[in-house]
Amino acid sequence: MAWQMDVNPLGSIGLSALVASIPIFFLFWALAYKRMKGHWAALGAVFIALIIAVTVYKMPVNLAVLSTFYGFLFGIWPVSWIVITAIYLYNLSVETKQFEIIKNSLAAISNDRRIQAILIAFCFGAFLEGAAGFGTPVAISAAMLAGIGFNPVYASGIALLANTAPVAFGAIGIPIVVGAQVSGVDLMALSKMVGRQLPFFSVLIPLYMSVVMAGWKKTLEIWPVLLVAGGSFAITQFLVSNYLGPYLPDILSAIVTILCTAIFVRIWHPKEIWTFEHEEVVEKAKLQYTLGQVFRAWAPFILLSIFVAAWGVKSVKVALDQILTLKFPIVGLDKEVIDYAGKPKAAVYTWNILSAAGTSILFAAILSIPVVGASISTAIRVAGKTLNSLKWAILTIGIILGFAYLMNYSGMAITLGLAFASTGFLFPLFSAFLGWLGVFMTGSDTSTNALFGKLQEVTARQIGIDPVLTVATNSSGGVMGKMISPQSIAVATAATGLSGKEGDIFRFTFKHSVILTFLMGILAMLQAYVFTWMIPVWEKAVETAKAASAAQAAVQEGYNILIATFVASILLVIISRIVGKGANYVK
């Protein structure tokens, strides 16, 4: 017999929420105060959550264990798969000395660490977030920053901070699409509303990153670069989200920002180069390689961009899933939990072998082997080293996702959501923290929209404000939780060789996360009660199924894009070898 979820087991939503939050408080304590290794902190949170689920929420033991196992599987695939392949690609570049050329090319643009962080973590990271999301930008950006000499803690923290601006429109707009589907608000209206919140923060993120790195005084020295980077991103993000929709804000904003920032830095530079305290201050480096050699060194990351962009197209995913996708119902859990709305919760594990974002990165890595000049034996050896270095990070990610799924299937996550919803007039402020909490637990803005989107919509109607505002704030506030999500932190520490130091990164990002979420909540309050003209006019969508069906491109289109992707990539490999002569890897 199926088990009925009880989201208020103690008869008081406040008391029930207090009990449900104990595992989360433990995670905060374990990571921030005790500085436990990530996998031990996650295991402790899972153990506490299991006890509460079984004893307080009366969840059968087998359902509690199976929901944790289900989440663990999701943590291994597709989340950890992204990290493994991304770090493998990076390690190939390092092993073959091609990354030395990349470092020199960046230093030739600017030796200033503040500007390098903007170019890599903010500009390039935003492109990766828009194309793939789900950990890819943090993994690549953090690894690249550490590779060019950033302190690993700063490399991880800065990559997480920079990932704030693009998350809501990440992975070709998936968080917004899911938020609209779950809540019932119009997709375009939701895109517009998020596009009228995040640009205020996007323009500030480069400034914020620089202040965290160098302090206010040193930040003011590069204010023109920060204005160009943040301003170009924010303006493009607003225009695309409000006039084109939720699918391309990150991709187009990142491209515009990369071009504007790179060109501007070529014609303007600060009077003094800023580096970390442990580094010597040096003059701007000279480019030591030919443009062809630089192109060859960057070719693996160009390939990565091509593949993750192609994999983000809906028709490509459909085509790849038709070729090879395995689905396994979690026996004993599938439809055995009745949620608070009275619907059975499905539990079917989808092993999307080809359409996973990590697989796109793997194809880029395979094609990069001849680009960087590695032998097959070298490629295999690097793969082994990569897996060995990531073993604890993979375990941590799996356990954290197990914790998130247990919170969801037991009803504890909904209990916390209902507690936030009881705040009445102040709900727009707390709606940001509700989204923040959801991303902290799941590591995904998509997941927090799926988890709390409907709750945000219903509560907004009850207190008399436009639900598109609160659903948008759920997503916009959620992005601020990305930098403290144990899943994201595990990805960052894995990329920078800091596995076991998750607590240090959590302490680094926590206060920034809370400050930015509070500011987002204040903005939501102002939009709800003062600047109501900022809320777009819309009508409730009534043809969701038809719209979803129309959004799916033909499978043949997906095959055509795949063919074009591989042809273009092979040509890029050939060209990079021809123009990049003289930078061969010698074992």
Coordinates of C-alpha atoms in Angstrom, one line a residue:
M1 CA 0.0 0.0 0.0
A2 CA 1.3 3.5 -0.9
W3 CA 2.4 5.8 1.8
Q4 CA 0.6 9.2 2.2
M5 CA 3.0 12.1 2.8
D6 CA 2.2 14.2 5.9
V7 CA 3.8 17.6 5.6
N8 CA 2.6 18.7 9.1
P9 CA 3.2 15.7 11.3
L10 CA 3.4 17.7 14.6
G11 CA 0.2 19.6 14.1
S12 CA 2.1 22.9 14.0
I13 CA 3.7 24.0 10.8
G14 CA 6.3 26.0 12.7
L15 CA 7.3 23.1 14.9
S16 CA 7.3 20.7 12.1
A17 CA 9.5 23.0 10.0
L18 CA 11.9 23.4 13.0
V19 CA 12.3 19.6 13.2
A20 CA 12.6 19.3 9.4
S21 CA 15.4 21.9 9.3
I22 CA 17.6 20.0 11.8
P23 CA 19.5 18.1 9.1
I24 CA 20.1 21.5 7.3
F25 CA 21.3 23.1 10.4
F26 CA 23.7 20.2 10.9
L27 CA 25.1 20.7 7.4
F28 CA 25.7 24.4 8.1
W29 CA 27.3 23.5 11.5
A30 CA 29.4 20.7 10.0
L31 CA 30.7 22.6 7.1
A32 CA 31.0 26.2 8.4
Y33 CA 32.0 25.5 12.1
K34 CA 33.5 22.1 12.3
R35 CA 34.9 22.2 8.8
M36 CA 34.1 18.5 8.2
K37 CA 35.0 16.9 5.0
G38 CA 32.1 17.0 2.6
H39 CA 31.3 13.3 2.5
W40 CA 31.2 13.1 6.3
A41 CA 29.0 16.1 6.7
A42 CA 26.7 14.8 4.0
L43 CA 26.6 11.3 5.6
G44 CA 25.7 12.9 9.0
A45 CA 22.9 15.0 7.4
V46 CA 21.5 11.9 5.7
F47 CA 21.6 9.9 8.9
I48 CA 19.7 12.6 10.8
A49 CA 17.2 13.1 8.0
L50 CA 16.5 9.3 7.9
I51 CA 15.8 9.3 11.6
I52 CA 13.4 12.2 11.4
A53 CA 11.7 10.9 8.2
V54 CA 11.0 7.5 9.9
T55 CA 10.2 8.6 13.5
V56 CA 8.5 12.0 13.0
Y57 CA 7.1 11.8 9.4
K58 CA 6.3 8.1 9.8
M59 CA 7.9 7.3 6.5
P60 CA 8.5 3.5 6.1
V61 CA 12.1 2.6 6.4
N62 CA 12.3 1.0 3.0
L63 CA 10.9 4.1 1.3
A64 CA 13.3 6.4 3.1
V65 CA 16.3 4.3 2.1
L66 CA 15.2 3.8 -1.5
S67 CA 14.6 7.6 -1.9
T68 CA 18.1 8.2 -0.7
F69 CA 19.5 5.6 -3.0
Y70 CA 17.5 7.1 -5.9
G71 CA 19.1 10.5 -5.3
F72 CA 22.6 8.9 -5.0
L73 CA 22.2 7.4 -8.4
F74 CA 21.3 10.8 -9.8
G75 CA 24.4 12.3 -8.2
I76 CA 26.5 9.7 -9.9
W77 CA 24.8 10.2 -13.3
P78 CA 24.5 12.8 -14.7
V79 CA 26.0 15.2 -12.1
S80 CA 29.3 13.5 -11.3
W81 CA 29.7 12.5 -15.0
I82 CA 29.9 16.2 -15.9
V83 CA 32.7 16.7 -13.3
I84 CA 34.7 13.7 -14.4
T85 CA 34.7 14.5 -18.1
A86 CA 35.3 18.3 -17.6
I87 CA 38.2 17.7 -15.3
Y88 CA 39.6 15.0 -17.7
L89 CA 39.6 17.5 -20.6
Y90 CA 41.3 20.0 -18.4
N91 CA 43.9 17.5 -17.2
L92 CA 44.7 16.5 -20.8
S93 CA 45.5 20.1 -21.5
V94 CA 47.7 20.3 -18.4
E95 CA 49.5 17.0 -19.0
T96 CA 50.4 18.0 -22.6
K97 CA 51.6 21.4 -21.6
Q98 CA 49.0 23.1 -23.8
F99 CA 47.6 24.8 -20.7
E100 CA 50.9 26.7 -20.4
I101 CA 50.1 28.4 -23.7
I102 CA 46.6 29.2 -22.5
K103 CA 48.0 30.8 -19.3
N104 CA 50.4 32.9 -21.4
S105 CA 47.7 34.0 -23.8
L106 CA 45.5 35.2 -20.9
A107 CA 48.5 36.9 -19.2
A108 CA 49.1 38.6 -22.6
I109 CA 45.6 40.1 -22.5
S110 CA 46.1 41.0 -18.8
N111 CA 48.3 39.9 -16.0
D112 CA 45.9 41.3 -13.6
R113 CA 44.2 38.6 -11.5
R114 CA 41.0 40.6 -11.1
I115 CA 40.6 40.9 -14.9
Q116 CA 41.5 37.2 -15.4
A117 CA 38.8 36.2 -13.0
I118 CA 36.3 38.3 -14.9
L119 CA 37.3 36.8 -18.3
I120 CA 37.3 33.2 -17.1
A121 CA 34.8 32.8 -14.3
F122 CA 32.3 35.4 -15.3
C123 CA 32.4 35.6 -19.1
F124 CA 33.4 32.1 -20.1
G125 CA 31.6 30.5 -17.2
A126 CA 28.4 32.2 -18.2
F127 CA 28.6 30.7 -21.6
L128 CA 29.1 27.2 -20.2
E129 CA 26.2 27.8 -17.8
G130 CA 23.9 28.8 -20.6
A131 CA 25.0 25.8 -22.8
A132 CA 25.2 23.0 -20.2
G133 CA 24.7 24.1 -16.6
F134 CA 24.5 21.5 -13.8
G135 CA 28.1 22.0 -12.6
T136 CA 29.9 22.4 -15.9
P137 CA 30.8 26.1 -15.5
V138 CA 32.0 25.7 -11.9
A139 CA 34.2 22.7 -12.8
I140 CA 35.8 24.3 -15.8
S141 CA 36.2 27.8 -14.4
A142 CA 37.6 26.7 -11.1
A143 CA 40.1 24.4 -12.7
M144 CA 41.2 27.0 -15.2
L145 CA 41.7 29.7 -12.4
A146 CA 43.7 27.2 -10.3
G147 CA 45.7 26.2 -13.4
I148 CA 46.8 29.8 -14.1
G149 CA 48.0 30.3 -10.5
F150 CA 45.0 31.3 -8.4
N151 CA 45.0 30.1 -4.8
P152 CA 42.7 27.0 -4.9
V153 CA 40.3 28.4 -2.3
Y154 CA 39.9 31.7 -4.3
A155 CA 39.6 29.8 -7.5
S156 CA 36.7 27.7 -6.1
G157 CA 35.0 30.6 -4.3
I158 CA 35.3 33.1 -7.3
A159 CA 34.0 30.4 -9.7
L160 CA 31.0 29.9 -7.4
L161 CA 30.4 33.6 -7.0
A162 CA 30.6 34.2 -10.8
N163 CA 28.1 31.4 -11.4
T164 CA 25.4 33.4 -9.7
A165 CA 24.4 35.7 -12.6
P166 CA 23.6 33.1 -15.3
V167 CA 22.1 30.2 -13.3
A168 CA 18.4 31.0 -13.8
F169 CA 18.7 30.8 -17.5
G170 CA 21.2 28.0 -17.5
A171 CA 21.1 24.9 -19.6
I172 CA 19.2 26.6 -22.4
G173 CA 16.6 28.1 -20.0
I174 CA 15.6 24.8 -18.3
P175 CA 14.9 26.3 -14.8
I176 CA 12.5 28.9 -16.3
V177 CA 10.7 26.3 -18.5
V178 CA 10.3 24.0 -15.5
G179 CA 9.1 26.8 -13.3
A180 CA 6.4 27.8 -15.8
Q181 CA 5.3 24.2 -16.2
V182 CA 5.0 23.5 -12.5
S183 CA 3.4 26.8 -11.4
G184 CA 1.1 27.3 -14.4
V185 CA 2.4 30.9 -15.0
D186 CA 3.0 32.0 -18.6
L187 CA 6.5 31.0 -19.8
M188 CA 7.3 34.3 -21.5
A189 CA 5.9 36.3 -18.6
L190 CA 8.2 34.4 -16.2
S191 CA 11.2 35.0 -18.5
K192 CA 10.4 38.7 -18.5
M193 CA 10.1 38.9 -14.7
V194 CA 13.3 37.1 -14.0
G195 CA 14.9 39.3 -16.7
R196 CA 13.7 42.3 -14.6
Q197 CA 15.4 41.0 -11.5
L198 CA 18.7 39.4 -12.3
P199 CA 20.2 42.1 -14.4
F200 CA 20.4 44.3 -11.3
F201 CA 22.7 41.7 -9.8
S202 CA 24.5 40.7 -13.0
V203 CA 25.9 44.2 -13.4
L204 CA 27.2 44.0 -9.8
I205 CA 28.7 40.5 -9.8
P206 CA 32.0 41.4 -11.4
L207 CA 32.3 44.3 -8.9
Y208 CA 31.4 41.9 -6.0
M209 CA 34.0 39.3 -7.3
S210 CA 36.7 42.0 -7.4
V211 CA 35.9 43.3 -3.9
V212 CA 36.0 39.8 -2.4
M213 CA 39.4 39.2 -4.1
A214 CA 41.1 42.6 -3.7
G215 CA 39.1 44.9 -1.5
W216 CA 37.3 48.2 -2.4
K217 CA 40.3 50.3 -3.0
K218 CA 41.9 47.9 -5.6
T219 CA 38.5 47.3 -7.1
L220 CA 38.0 51.0 -7.9
E221 CA 41.2 50.9 -10.0
I222 CA 39.5 48.7 -12.6
W223 CA 35.9 50.1 -12.5
P224 CA 35.8 50.6 -16.3
V225 CA 36.4 46.9 -16.9
L226 CA 33.8 45.9 -14.3
L227 CA 31.3 48.3 -15.9
V228 CA 31.9 47.0 -19.4
A229 CA 31.6 43.3 -18.3
G230 CA 28.7 43.7 -15.9
G231 CA 26.9 46.2 -18.0
S232 CA 27.1 44.4 -21.3
F233 CA 25.9 41.2 -19.6
A234 CA 23.0 42.8 -17.8
I235 CA 21.8 44.8 -20.8
T236 CA 21.9 41.7 -23.1
Q237 CA 20.3 39.5 -20.4
F238 CA 17.4 42.0 -20.0
L239 CA 16.8 42.4 -23.7
V240 CA 17.0 38.7 -24.6
S241 CA 14.9 37.5 -21.7
N242 CA 12.2 40.2 -22.3
Y243 CA 12.0 40.0 -26.1
L244 CA 13.3 36.6 -27.2
G245 CA 12.5 34.3 -24.3
P246 CA 14.3 32.1 -21.7
Y247 CA 16.4 29.9 -24.0
L248 CA 19.2 32.2 -25.0
P249 CA 19.9 34.9 -22.4
D250 CA 23.0 33.3 -21.1
I251 CA 24.5 32.2 -24.4
L252 CA 24.0 35.6 -26.1
S253 CA 24.9 37.6 -23.0
A254 CA 28.1 35.6 -22.5
I255 CA 29.2 36.1 -26.2
V256 CA 28.5 39.8 -26.1
T257 CA 30.4 40.1 -22.7
I258 CA 33.4 38.1 -23.9
L259 CA 33.8 40.3 -27.0
C260 CA 33.2 43.6 -25.2
T261 CA 35.5 42.8 -22.3
A262 CA 38.3 41.3 -24.3
I263 CA 38.3 44.2 -26.8
F264 CA 38.1 46.8 -24.0
V265 CA 41.0 45.2 -22.1
R266 CA 43.1 45.3 -25.2
I267 CA 42.8 49.1 -25.3
W268 CA 42.6 49.9 -21.6
H269 CA 44.5 48.5 -18.6
P270 CA 44.9 49.6 -15.0
K271 CA 47.9 51.6 -13.9
E272 CA 49.1 48.8 -11.6
I273 CA 48.8 45.1 -12.0
W274 CA 47.2 43.4 -9.1
T275 CA 48.3 39.9 -8.0
F276 CA 47.8 37.8 -4.8
E277 CA 50.1 38.5 -1.8
H278 CA 52.2 35.4 -2.4
E279 CA 52.9 36.5 -6.0
E280 CA 55.4 39.0 -7.4
V281 CA 54.0 41.9 -9.2
V282 CA 55.1 41.7 -12.8
E283 CA 54.5 43.7 -15.9
K284 CA 52.1 42.6 -18.6
A285 CA 53.4 39.4 -20.2
K286 CA 54.3 39.2 -23.9
L287 CA 52.7 36.5 -26.0
Q288 CA 55.4 33.8 -26.4
Y289 CA 53.6 31.8 -29.0
T290 CA 52.1 32.2 -32.5
L291 CA 48.4 32.9 -32.9
G292 CA 48.1 29.4 -34.5
Q293 CA 49.7 27.8 -31.4
V294 CA 47.3 29.8 -29.1
F295 CA 44.4 28.7 -31.2
R296 CA 45.5 25.1 -30.9
A297 CA 45.8 25.3 -27.1
W298 CA 42.3 26.8 -26.8
A299 CA 40.8 24.3 -29.3
P300 CA 39.8 21.7 -26.7
F301 CA 37.7 24.4 -24.9
I302 CA 36.3 25.6 -28.2
L303 CA 35.4 22.0 -28.9
L304 CA 33.8 21.8 -25.4
S305 CA 31.7 24.9 -26.2
I306 CA 30.6 23.5 -29.5
F307 CA 29.5 20.2 -28.1
V308 CA 27.8 21.5 -24.9
A309 CA 25.9 24.1 -27.0
A310 CA 24.7 21.4 -29.5
W311 CA 23.7 19.1 -26.6
G312 CA 21.6 21.9 -25.2
V313 CA 19.3 21.9 -28.2
K314 CA 16.1 20.1 -27.5
S315 CA 16.0 18.2 -30.8
V316 CA 19.5 16.9 -30.3
K317 CA 18.5 15.6 -26.8
V318 CA 15.4 13.9 -28.3
A319 CA 17.5 12.3 -31.1
L320 CA 20.2 11.0 -28.7
D321 CA 17.6 9.7 -26.3
Q322 CA 16.0 7.7 -29.1
I323 CA 19.3 6.1 -29.9
L324 CA 20.2 5.0 -26.4
T325 CA 18.4 5.7 -23.1
L326 CA 17.7 3.2 -20.3
K327 CA 15.0 3.7 -17.7
F328 CA 14.8 1.7 -14.5
P329 CA 11.8 2.1 -12.1
I330 CA 13.1 2.2 -8.5
V331 CA 11.1 -0.9 -7.4
G332 CA 9.5 -0.4 -4.1
L333 CA 9.6 3.5 -4.4
D334 CA 8.0 4.2 -7.8
K335 CA 4.5 5.6 -7.2
E336 CA 4.6 4.3 -3.6
V337 CA 4.7 7.8 -2.1
I338 CA 1.6 10.0 -2.3
D339 CA 2.6 13.7 -2.2
Y340 CA 0.8 16.5 -0.3
A341 CA -1.3 17.2 -3.4
G342 CA -2.6 13.6 -3.5
K343 CA -0.6 12.5 -6.5
P344 CA 1.8 9.4 -6.6
K345 CA 5.4 10.4 -7.0
A346 CA 7.2 8.6 -9.8
A347 CA 10.7 7.2 -9.2
V348 CA 12.1 6.2 -12.5
Y349 CA 15.9 6.4 -13.0
T350 CA 16.8 7.6 -16.4
W351 CA 20.3 6.7 -17.7
N352 CA 20.6 9.0 -20.6
I353 CA 23.9 7.7 -21.8
L354 CA 24.3 9.8 -24.9
S355 CA 22.3 12.9 -24.2
A356 CA 23.9 13.7 -20.8
A357 CA 25.9 16.9 -20.7
G358 CA 28.9 14.9 -19.5
T359 CA 28.9 12.8 -22.7
S360 CA 29.1 15.9 -24.8
I361 CA 32.2 16.9 -22.9
L362 CA 33.6 13.4 -23.3
F363 CA 33.3 13.7 -27.1
A364 CA 35.1 17.0 -26.9
A365 CA 37.8 15.4 -24.8
I366 CA 38.2 12.5 -27.2
L367 CA 38.6 14.8 -30.2
S368 CA 41.0 16.9 -28.1
I369 CA 43.5 14.0 -27.8
P370 CA 45.0 14.6 -31.3
V371 CA 44.7 18.3 -30.8
V372 CA 46.9 18.4 -27.7
G373 CA 49.2 15.7 -29.2
A374 CA 48.6 13.1 -26.5
S375 CA 49.2 9.4 -27.2
I376 CA 46.5 6.8 -26.5
S377 CA 48.6 5.6 -23.5
T378 CA 48.8 9.1 -22.1
A379 CA 45.1 9.7 -22.6
I380 CA 44.3 6.5 -20.7
R381 CA 46.8 7.3 -17.9
V382 CA 45.3 10.8 -17.5
A383 CA 41.8 9.2 -17.3
G384 CA 42.9 6.9 -14.5
K385 CA 44.5 9.8 -12.6
T386 CA 41.4 11.9 -13.0
L387 CA 39.1 9.2 -11.6
N388 CA 41.4 8.5 -8.7
S389 CA 41.6 12.2 -7.8
L390 CA 37.8 12.6 -7.9
K391 CA 36.7 9.5 -5.9
W392 CA 35.8 11.5 -2.7
A393 CA 34.2 14.3 -4.7
I394 CA 32.0 11.7 -6.5
L395 CA 31.0 10.1 -3.2
T396 CA 30.1 13.5 -1.7
I397 CA 28.0 14.5 -4.7
G398 CA 26.1 11.2 -4.6
I399 CA 25.4 11.5 -0.9
I400 CA 24.3 15.1 -1.1
L401 CA 21.8 14.3 -3.9
G402 CA 20.6 11.3 -1.8
F403 CA 19.9 13.8 1.0
A404 CA 18.0 16.1 -1.3
Y405 CA 15.8 13.3 -2.6
L406 CA 15.1 12.1 0.9
M407 CA 14.0 15.6 2.0
N408 CA 11.7 15.7 -1.1
Y409 CA 10.1 12.3 -0.8
S410 CA 9.6 12.4 2.9
G411 CA 7.8 15.8 2.7
M412 CA 10.3 17.7 4.8
A413 CA 11.1 20.0 2.0
I414 CA 7.4 20.9 1.5
T415 CA 7.1 21.5 5.3
L416 CA 9.9 24.1 5.1
G417 CA 8.2 25.7 2.0
L418 CA 4.9 25.9 3.8
A419 CA 6.6 27.6 6.8
F420 CA 8.0 30.3 4.5
A421 CA 4.6 30.7 2.8
S422 CA 3.0 31.5 6.2
T423 CA 4.8 34.9 6.4
G424 CA 2.0 36.8 4.7
F425 CA 2.9 40.4 3.7
L426 CA 6.6 39.6 3.9
F427 CA 6.3 36.6 1.6
P428 CA 8.0 38.2 -1.4
L429 CA 11.1 38.6 0.8
F430 CA 11.0 35.1 2.0
S431 CA 10.2 33.7 -1.4
A432 CA 13.8 34.5 -2.3
F433 CA 15.0 32.5 0.7
L434 CA 12.7 29.7 -0.2
G435 CA 14.3 29.4 -3.6
W436 CA 17.7 29.8 -1.9
L437 CA 16.9 26.9 0.4
G438 CA 15.8 24.7 -2.5
V439 CA 19.0 25.2 -4.4
F440 CA 21.0 24.6 -1.2
M441 CA 19.3 21.3 -0.8
T442 CA 19.3 20.2 -4.4
G443 CA 22.2 22.1 -6.1
S444 CA 19.8 23.0 -8.9
D445 CA 17.7 26.0 -9.8
T446 CA 15.6 23.7 -11.9
S447 CA 15.0 21.5 -8.9
T448 CA 14.0 24.3 -6.6
N449 CA 11.5 25.5 -9.2
A450 CA 10.1 22.0 -9.5
L451 CA 9.9 21.7 -5.7
F452 CA 8.5 25.1 -4.8
G453 CA 7.1 26.6 -8.0
K454 CA 3.5 25.7 -7.3
L455 CA 3.7 26.6 -3.7
Q456 CA 5.0 30.1 -4.7
E457 CA 2.1 30.5 -7.2
V458 CA -0.6 29.4 -4.7
T459 CA 0.7 31.6 -1.8
A460 CA 1.0 34.7 -4.0
R461 CA -2.7 34.4 -5.0
Q462 CA -3.7 33.9 -1.4
I463 CA -2.0 37.2 -0.3
G464 CA -3.1 39.1 -3.4
I465 CA 0.1 39.7 -5.4
D466 CA 0.9 38.5 -8.9
P467 CA 2.2 34.9 -8.8
V468 CA 4.7 35.5 -11.7
L469 CA 6.7 37.7 -9.2
T470 CA 7.0 35.1 -6.5
V471 CA 7.7 32.2 -9.0
A472 CA 10.4 34.4 -10.6
T473 CA 11.8 35.3 -7.2
N474 CA 12.0 31.6 -6.4
S475 CA 14.3 31.2 -9.3
S476 CA 16.2 34.5 -8.9
G477 CA 16.7 33.9 -5.2
G478 CA 17.6 30.3 -5.9
V479 CA 20.7 31.3 -7.9
M480 CA 22.2 32.9 -4.7
G481 CA 22.1 29.4 -3.1
K482 CA 24.1 27.9 -5.8
M483 CA 27.4 29.1 -4.3
I484 CA 26.7 27.3 -0.9
S485 CA 25.1 24.1 -2.3
P486 CA 27.2 21.2 -1.1
Q487 CA 26.9 19.7 -4.5
S488 CA 28.3 22.8 -6.2
I489 CA 31.0 23.1 -3.6
A490 CA 32.0 19.5 -4.1
V491 CA 32.3 20.2 -7.8
A492 CA 34.5 23.2 -7.2
T493 CA 36.8 21.4 -4.7
A494 CA 37.1 18.5 -7.0
A495 CA 38.2 20.8 -9.8
T496 CA 40.8 22.5 -7.7
G497 CA 42.2 19.5 -5.8
L498 CA 40.6 20.6 -2.5
S499 CA 38.4 17.6 -1.8
G500 CA 38.0 17.3 1.9
K501 CA 38.2 21.1 2.3
E502 CA 34.5 21.8 1.5
G503 CA 34.0 23.5 4.8
D504 CA 36.6 26.2 3.9
I505 CA 34.7 27.0 0.6
F506 CA 31.4 27.0 2.4
R507 CA 32.7 29.6 4.9
F508 CA 34.1 31.6 2.0
T509 CA 30.8 31.9 0.2
F510 CA 28.1 31.7 2.9
K511 CA 27.9 35.3 3.9
H512 CA 27.9 36.5 0.3
S513 CA 25.1 34.1 -0.5
V514 CA 22.9 35.4 2.4
I515 CA 23.6 39.0 1.6
L516 CA 22.7 38.6 -2.1
T517 CA 19.6 36.6 -1.3
F518 CA 18.4 39.3 1.2
L519 CA 19.0 42.0 -1.5
M520 CA 16.9 39.9 -4.0
G521 CA 14.2 39.6 -1.4
I522 CA 14.2 43.4 -0.9
L523 CA 13.9 43.9 -4.6
A524 CA 11.0 41.4 -4.7
M525 CA 9.2 43.4 -1.9
L526 CA 9.7 46.6 -3.8
Q527 CA 8.4 45.1 -7.0
A528 CA 5.4 43.6 -5.2
Y529 CA 4.3 46.8 -3.4
V530 CA 6.0 49.8 -4.9
F531 CA 7.3 49.3 -8.4
T532 CA 4.4 47.1 -9.5
W533 CA 4.8 48.4 -13.1
M534 CA 7.9 46.2 -13.4
I535 CA 5.6 43.1 -13.3
P536 CA 4.7 42.0 -16.8
V537 CA 1.0 41.7 -17.8
W538 CA 0.1 38.2 -18.7
E539 CA -2.8 35.7 -18.8
K540 CA -2.8 32.2 -17.3
A541 CA -1.5 29.7 -19.8
V542 CA -4.2 27.2 -20.8
E543 CA -2.5 25.3 -23.6
T544 CA 0.6 24.1 -21.8
A545 CA 0.6 20.7 -23.4
K546 CA 0.2 22.2 -26.9
A547 CA 3.0 24.7 -26.2
A548 CA 5.3 21.9 -24.9
S549 CA 4.5 19.8 -28.0
A550 CA 5.2 22.7 -30.3
A551 CA 8.6 23.3 -28.6
Q552 CA 9.9 19.9 -29.6
A553 CA 11.8 20.0 -32.8
A554 CA 11.8 17.1 -35.2
V555 CA 14.2 14.3 -34.5
Q556 CA 15.7 14.7 -38.0
E557 CA 16.7 18.2 -37.1
G558 CA 18.6 16.8 -34.1
Y559 CA 20.5 14.4 -36.3
N560 CA 21.3 17.2 -38.7
I561 CA 22.7 19.3 -35.9
L562 CA 24.7 16.3 -34.6
I563 CA 26.2 15.7 -38.0
A564 CA 27.1 19.4 -38.4
T565 CA 28.6 19.4 -34.9
F566 CA 30.9 16.5 -35.6
V567 CA 31.9 17.7 -39.0
A568 CA 32.7 21.2 -37.7
S569 CA 34.7 19.7 -34.8
I570 CA 36.8 17.4 -37.0
L571 CA 37.6 20.3 -39.2
L572 CA 38.6 22.3 -36.1
V573 CA 40.9 19.5 -35.0
I574 CA 42.6 19.4 -38.4
I575 CA 43.0 23.2 -38.6
S576 CA 44.3 23.4 -35.1
R577 CA 47.0 20.8 -35.9
I578 CA 48.0 22.6 -39.1
V579 CA 48.2 26.2 -37.7
G580 CA 49.5 25.1 -34.3
K581 CA 52.7 23.5 -35.4
G582 CA 55.7 23.8 -33.1
A583 CA 53.7 23.3 -29.9
N584 CA 53.7 19.5 -29.9
Y585 CA 53.6 17.5 -26.7
V586 CA 56.7 15.3 -26.2
K587 CA 56.3 12.6 -23.6

